[in-house]
Structures are given as structure tokens and as C-alpha cells.
Tab-separated table of N, CA and C in Angstrom:
chain	number	residue	atom	x	y	z
A	52	PHE	N	107.349	106.080	93.679
A	52	PHE	CA	106.369	106.669	92.768
A	52	PHE	C	105.956	105.673	91.691
A	53	PHE	N	106.900	104.919	91.157
A	53	PHE	CA	106.593	103.988	90.073
A	53	PHE	C	105.769	102.794	90.555
A	54	LEU	N	105.831	102.497	91.841
A	54	LEU	CA	105.057	101.386	92.375
A	54	LEU	C	103.668	101.813	92.813
A	55	ILE	N	103.516	103.044	93.246
A	55	ILE	CA	102.238	103.529	93.771
A	55	ILE	C	101.284	103.925	92.655
A	56	ARG	N	101.761	104.538	91.622
A	56	ARG	CA	100.906	105.048	90.554
A	56	ARG	C	100.038	103.976	89.880
A	57	PRO	N	100.587	102.830	89.466
A	57	PRO	CA	99.728	101.810	88.844
A	57	PRO	C	98.642	101.308	89.793
A	58	GLN	N	98.954	101.215	91.071
A	58	GLN	CA	97.965	100.774	92.047
A	58	GLN	C	96.835	101.795	92.153
A	59	GLN	N	97.171	103.074	92.119
A	59	GLN	CA	96.145	104.115	92.174
A	59	GLN	C	95.262	104.084	90.931
A	60	VAL	N	95.841	103.807	89.782
A	60	VAL	CA	95.075	103.727	88.535
A	60	VAL	C	94.102	102.551	88.600
A	61	ARG	N	94.579	101.393	89.064
A	61	ARG	CA	93.695	100.226	89.195
A	61	ARG	C	92.569	100.488	90.186
A	62	ALA	N	92.870	101.152	91.296
A	62	ALA	CA	91.847	101.451	92.302
A	62	ALA	C	90.798	102.403	91.734
A	63	LYS	N	91.220	103.360	90.952
A	63	LYS	CA	90.285	104.307	90.337
A	63	LYS	C	89.377	103.592	89.336
A	64	GLU	N	89.938	102.688	88.536
A	64	GLU	CA	89.141	101.913	87.579
A	64	GLU	C	88.133	101.025	88.306
A	65	HIS	N	88.554	100.426	89.423
A	65	HIS	CA	87.660	99.564	90.202
A	65	HIS	C	86.502	100.369	90.781
A	66	ARG	N	86.787	101.543	91.338
A	66	ARG	CA	85.719	102.398	91.888
A	66	ARG	C	84.733	102.797	90.805
A	67	ALA	N	85.216	103.103	89.609
A	67	ALA	CA	84.328	103.485	88.508
A	67	ALA	C	83.466	102.301	88.075
A	68	LYS	N	84.056	101.111	88.031
A	68	LYS	CA	83.320	99.913	87.631
A	68	LYS	C	82.215	99.598	88.634
A	69	VAL	N	82.516	99.684	89.922
A	69	VAL	CA	81.526	99.401	90.966
A	69	VAL	C	80.439	100.471	90.977
A	70	ALA	N	80.808	101.715	90.750
A	70	ALA	CA	79.822	102.802	90.748
A	70	ALA	C	78.846	102.681	89.574
A	71	SER	N	79.275	102.053	88.487
A	71	SER	CA	78.424	101.970	87.301
A	71	SER	C	77.633	100.669	87.216
A	72	VAL	N	77.621	99.872	88.289
A	72	VAL	CA	76.887	98.608	88.270
A	72	VAL	C	75.388	98.892	88.154
A	73	LYS	N	74.706	98.047	87.365
A	73	LYS	CA	73.281	98.252	87.114
A	73	LYS	C	72.576	96.901	87.134
A	74	PRO	N	71.254	96.902	87.251
A	74	PRO	CA	70.530	95.629	87.248
A	74	PRO	C	70.852	94.795	86.002
A	75	ARG	N	70.849	93.475	86.187
A	75	ARG	CA	71.135	92.465	85.163
A	75	ARG	C	72.625	92.275	84.909
A	76	ASP	N	73.504	93.031	85.603
A	76	ASP	CA	74.942	92.792	85.509
A	76	ASP	C	75.292	91.567	86.346
A	77	LYS	N	76.321	90.844	85.949
A	77	LYS	CA	76.843	89.745	86.746
A	77	LYS	C	78.009	90.288	87.558
A	78	VAL	N	78.017	89.990	88.860
A	78	VAL	CA	79.056	90.510	89.738
A	78	VAL	C	79.675	89.389	90.561
A	79	VAL	N	80.879	89.664	91.066
A	79	VAL	CA	81.568	88.780	91.999
A	79	VAL	C	81.793	89.576	93.271
A	80	THR	N	81.382	89.012	94.414
A	80	THR	CA	81.590	89.691	95.688
A	80	THR	C	83.004	89.432	96.187
A	81	GLY	N	83.386	90.139	97.224
A	81	GLY	CA	84.693	89.949	97.827
A	81	GLY	C	84.874	88.547	98.379
A	82	GLY	N	83.777	87.888	98.727
A	82	GLY	CA	83.833	86.523	99.234
A	82	GLY	C	83.812	85.469	98.153
A	83	GLY	N	83.732	85.888	96.889
A	83	GLY	CA	83.767	84.951	95.777
A	83	GLY	C	82.408	84.480	95.305
A	84	ILE	N	81.339	85.087	95.790
A	84	ILE	CA	79.992	84.700	95.367
A	84	ILE	C	79.671	85.400	94.048
A	85	VAL	N	79.199	84.624	93.076
A	85	VAL	CA	78.846	85.159	91.767
A	85	VAL	C	77.326	85.195	91.664
A	86	GLY	N	76.790	86.317	91.162
A	86	GLY	CA	75.350	86.420	91.013
A	86	GLY	C	74.952	87.532	90.073
A	87	LYS	N	73.642	87.656	89.865
A	87	LYS	CA	73.091	88.666	88.963
A	87	LYS	C	72.474	89.777	89.808
A	88	VAL	N	72.762	91.021	89.448
A	88	VAL	CA	72.249	92.181	90.179
A	88	VAL	C	70.761	92.335	89.892
A	89	ILE	N	69.972	92.437	90.961
A	89	ILE	CA	68.532	92.636	90.853
A	89	ILE	C	68.196	94.119	90.975
A	90	SER	N	68.765	94.780	91.988
A	90	SER	CA	68.527	96.211	92.178
A	90	SER	C	69.754	96.840	92.816
A	91	VAL	N	69.881	98.161	92.616
A	91	VAL	CA	71.034	98.900	93.115
A	91	VAL	C	70.545	100.069	93.955
A	92	ASP	N	71.142	100.230	95.130
A	92	ASP	CA	70.876	101.338	96.028
A	92	ASP	C	72.130	102.212	96.078
A	93	ASP	N	72.153	103.224	96.925
A	93	ASP	CA	73.353	104.043	97.066
A	93	ASP	C	74.512	103.236	97.658
A	94	ASP	N	74.219	102.456	98.705
A	94	ASP	CA	75.267	101.720	99.397
A	94	ASP	C	75.167	100.205	99.256
A	95	PHE	N	74.018	99.704	98.793
A	95	PHE	CA	73.782	98.261	98.745
A	95	PHE	C	73.372	97.806	97.349
A	96	VAL	N	73.617	96.524	97.091
A	96	VAL	CA	73.215	95.891	95.842
A	96	VAL	C	72.495	94.596	96.208
A	97	ASN	N	71.325	94.361	95.639
A	97	ASN	CA	70.623	93.095	95.822
A	97	ASN	C	71.034	92.171	94.692
A	98	VAL	N	71.545	90.985	95.069
A	98	VAL	CA	72.108	90.039	94.108
A	98	VAL	C	71.363	88.715	94.224
A	99	GLU	N	70.983	88.153	93.070
A	99	GLU	CA	70.373	86.827	93.043
A	99	GLU	C	71.479	85.820	92.751
A	100	ILE	N	71.711	84.908	93.721
A	100	ILE	CA	72.802	83.953	93.570
A	100	ILE	C	72.317	82.592	93.097
A	101	ALA	N	71.020	82.337	93.203
A	101	ALA	CA	70.385	81.129	92.682
A	101	ALA	C	68.922	81.496	92.461
A	102	GLN	N	68.208	80.660	91.764
A	102	GLN	CA	66.813	80.969	91.473
A	102	GLN	C	66.038	81.097	92.789
A	103	GLY	N	65.535	82.307	93.035
A	103	GLY	CA	64.764	82.584	94.240
A	103	GLY	C	65.595	82.889	95.477
A	104	VAL	N	66.922	82.884	95.366
A	104	VAL	CA	67.800	83.178	96.507
A	104	VAL	C	68.459	84.531	96.265
A	105	LYS	N	68.075	85.510	97.086
A	105	LYS	CA	68.591	86.865	96.921
A	105	LYS	C	69.330	87.282	98.181
A	106	ILE	N	70.443	87.974	98.004
A	106	ILE	CA	71.206	88.494	99.131
A	106	ILE	C	71.456	89.979	98.917
A	107	GLN	N	71.683	90.680	100.016
A	107	GLN	CA	72.004	92.096	99.944
A	107	GLN	C	73.490	92.243	100.249
A	108	VAL	N	74.215	92.932	99.381
A	108	VAL	CA	75.662	93.061	99.482
A	108	VAL	C	76.015	94.540	99.559
A	109	VAL	N	76.999	94.865	100.377
A	109	VAL	CA	77.501	96.240	100.424
A	109	VAL	C	78.222	96.509	99.107
A	110	LYS	N	77.863	97.595	98.464
A	110	LYS	CA	78.370	97.904	97.121
A	110	LYS	C	79.899	97.956	97.070
A	111	SER	N	80.515	98.504	98.111
A	111	SER	CA	81.968	98.661	98.088
A	111	SER	C	82.712	97.333	98.203
A	112	THR	N	82.007	96.233	98.560
A	112	THR	CA	82.676	94.938	98.671
A	112	THR	C	82.632	94.134	97.374
A	113	LEU	N	82.067	94.680	96.317
A	113	LEU	CA	82.066	93.985	95.035
A	113	LEU	C	83.494	93.920	94.508
A	114	ALA	N	83.915	92.729	94.134
A	114	ALA	CA	85.275	92.540	93.647
A	114	ALA	C	85.379	92.809	92.146
A	115	ASP	N	84.326	92.441	91.386
A	115	ASP	CA	84.404	92.595	89.941
A	115	ASP	C	83.004	92.605	89.342
A	116	VAL	N	82.886	93.258	88.212
A	116	VAL	CA	81.673	93.222	87.395
A	116	VAL	C	82.054	92.465	86.136
A	117	LEU	N	81.408	91.309	85.912
A	117	LEU	CA	81.775	90.434	84.796
A	117	LEU	C	81.170	90.913	83.486
A	118	GLN	N	81.888	90.688	82.425
A	118	GLN	CA	81.416	91.058	81.102
A	118	GLN	C	80.343	90.079	80.654
A	119	PRO	N	79.293	90.562	79.992
A	119	PRO	CA	78.270	89.640	79.501
A	119	PRO	C	78.823	88.755	78.380
A	120	GLY	N	78.222	87.587	78.234
A	120	GLY	CA	78.628	86.690	77.162
A	120	GLY	C	79.809	85.816	77.505
A	121	GLY	N	80.143	85.727	78.801
A	121	GLY	CA	81.250	84.872	79.203
A	121	GLY	C	80.917	83.403	79.025
A	122	LYS	N	81.930	82.567	78.893
A	122	LYS	CA	81.735	81.130	78.700
A	122	LYS	C	81.416	80.469	80.036
A	123	PRO	N	80.373	79.652	80.129
A	123	PRO	CA	80.063	78.954	81.376
A	123	PRO	C	81.158	77.946	81.720
A	124	ALA	N	81.407	77.775	82.999
A	124	ALA	CA	82.421	76.835	83.442
A	124	ALA	C	81.905	75.406	83.313
A	125	ASN	N	82.721	74.526	82.749
A	125	ASN	CA	82.434	73.086	82.642
A	125	ASN	C	81.120	72.768	81.933
A	126	ASP	N	80.710	73.561	81.016
A	126	ASP	CA	79.465	73.278	80.275
A	126	ASP	C	79.741	73.069	78.812
């Protein structure tokens, strides 16, 4: 019980975070691709990974929604 409960709490928080994704959010896919959300559907999210390069990602495969104002890497 003590090992399962924290995992269930984390999974619930992750589902809520993915469900609340909106355009202009920065996301990380399960494959490690980072991009900006362009549009959100029921099951899919359109993500811009470079200027003019857009991909469609299954919403449930999003690994994380990044907080705005993060520090750029190596800049």
C-alpha cells in the first residue's frame, strides 16, 4: 500500500497536467521532443518543434508540460 499510493498520486497529477494543456504551452513528448503547442484536440496536440515545423502528437504521450519562464540551455 505504501508503495502504490504515491505512484497513483503522481499518475493523477500527470493526467490533470496533460488534460489542461493549452496553446502556447511548452511540452515535452515521450520521445524527448520539446516544442510549443499550436492547437489542442480531444486526442491530439499540434506542436511546433522549430520555426515552420509542426508535428501532431497523441495527447496521452506527453511526458511533461514545462513552466513558462524557464532558463534556456547553454545561452
